[in-house]
Amino acid sequence: MSTLDITVLDQYSTEELLTRLDHGRLPRHVAVIMDGNGRWAKSRYMPRIAGHYEGMKSVREVVTACREIGIQALTLYAFSQENWKRPPEEIGLLMKLMEGYLKSELDLLLEQDIRFMTIGRPELLPKPVLQWIEKVETATRDCNKMILTVAVSYGGRGEIVDAMRAILEDYQQGSVTIQDIDESLVDRYLYTTALPDLDLLIRTSGEARISNFLLWQVAYAELHLTKTLWPDFRRRELLLALLDYQTRDRRFGRTPQPGLAQTIGKPS
Ligand code: IPE
Ligand code: IPE
Ligand code: MG
């Protein structure tokens, strides 16, 4: 692929961006820290929930776009373990919104052959939300064009703690020995065991932190940080993120790949 400078890509139309995408080098697993809903609303003198509502439209558009482009797995950070510290009114409205999303999306997910999954501690969510999660997970169980995973009441450290507990239980029962414990075994005990390795992590709203998301899985993911607020992150911003990803030379500790290293970094 020829040199791509992400800063000049913005002059292209969305359809032109799509034609520049190399379908042979797509990330298999994309995750998003969907941030900036509150600031989006604040800048419009609207209540925070209006930002969350608008952000849900971005979820819909990004899910559909990923499915069309051929991304195998999309993981969205919807509610963190730490988000329980928010005011109860905001949490209540977020939960209602989540329930509404599940109700309204089920048919669309089935139509698009998308499997829905959650990671985190969904059992801590209010019962009606949990019931809808279970319903959508069950209904889409056999869908196989893409896996949409939504992280709810999720914390990366909590996930590692849960994995350690499960490994120790199996150790006590004799099905795991100390010699068995290696990286691939730990992988199998994580919430994400059914998903491909994380290739691309996107964070919106200009923040440059991980906020306790996919701590183990992020090890060699490429990061795409954008100032765009989540409610403004739509198909076009997704394409920019994917094209940015395709400019990266993923070395995994090795020396640069001759072809890629020469084109990237060379001023166009
Ligand atoms: C992200 O937007 C949504 C959730 C964390 C649930 P925020 O609500 O964090 O919006 P900002 O960061 O305050 O703008
Ligand atoms: C991260 O956003 C969590 C989600 C997007 C669900 P936050 O807005 O909660 O993160 P911090 O507090 O800025 O780190
Ligand atoms: Mg935030």
mmCIF file of C-alpha atoms in Angstrom, residues 27 40 45 56 100 104 108 112 120 127 147 173-174 204 208 219 237 249 251:
data_model
loop_
_atom_site.group_PDB
_atom_site.id
_atom_site.type_symbol
_atom_site.label_atom_id
_atom_site.label_comp_id
_atom_site.label_asym_id
_atom_site.label_seq_id
_atom_site.Cartn_x
_atom_site.Cartn_y
_atom_site.Cartn_z
ATOM 1 C CA PRO A 27 -7.706 -5.227 12.179
ATOM 2 C CA TRP A 40 -20.774 16.976 23.685
ATOM 3 C CA TYR A 45 -26.184 23.515 26.868
ATOM 4 C CA MET A 56 -26.097 5.607 21.060
ATOM 5 C CA GLY A 100 -33.785 0.753 25.135
ATOM 6 C CA SER A 104 -34.460 -1.634 19.574
ATOM 7 C CA LEU A 108 -31.077 -5.279 13.437
ATOM 8 C CA GLN A 112 -26.931 -8.302 10.100
ATOM 9 C CA GLY A 120 -17.590 -7.390 32.811
ATOM 10 C CA LYS A 127 -32.644 -6.791 36.510
ATOM 11 C CA ILE A 147 -19.054 -10.408 17.353
ATOM 12 C CA GLN A 173 -9.530 -29.215 41.874
ATOM 13 C CA GLY A 174 -6.441 -30.555 40.145
ATOM 14 C CA THR A 204 -12.420 9.455 21.564
ATOM 15 C CA ALA A 208 -4.964 9.682 26.468
ATOM 16 C CA ALA A 219 -0.379 -5.389 25.162
ATOM 17 C CA GLU A 237 -14.156 8.783 11.801
ATOM 18 C CA ASP A 249 4.330 -0.987 11.157
ATOM 19 C CA ARG A 251 6.809 -4.786 14.827
#
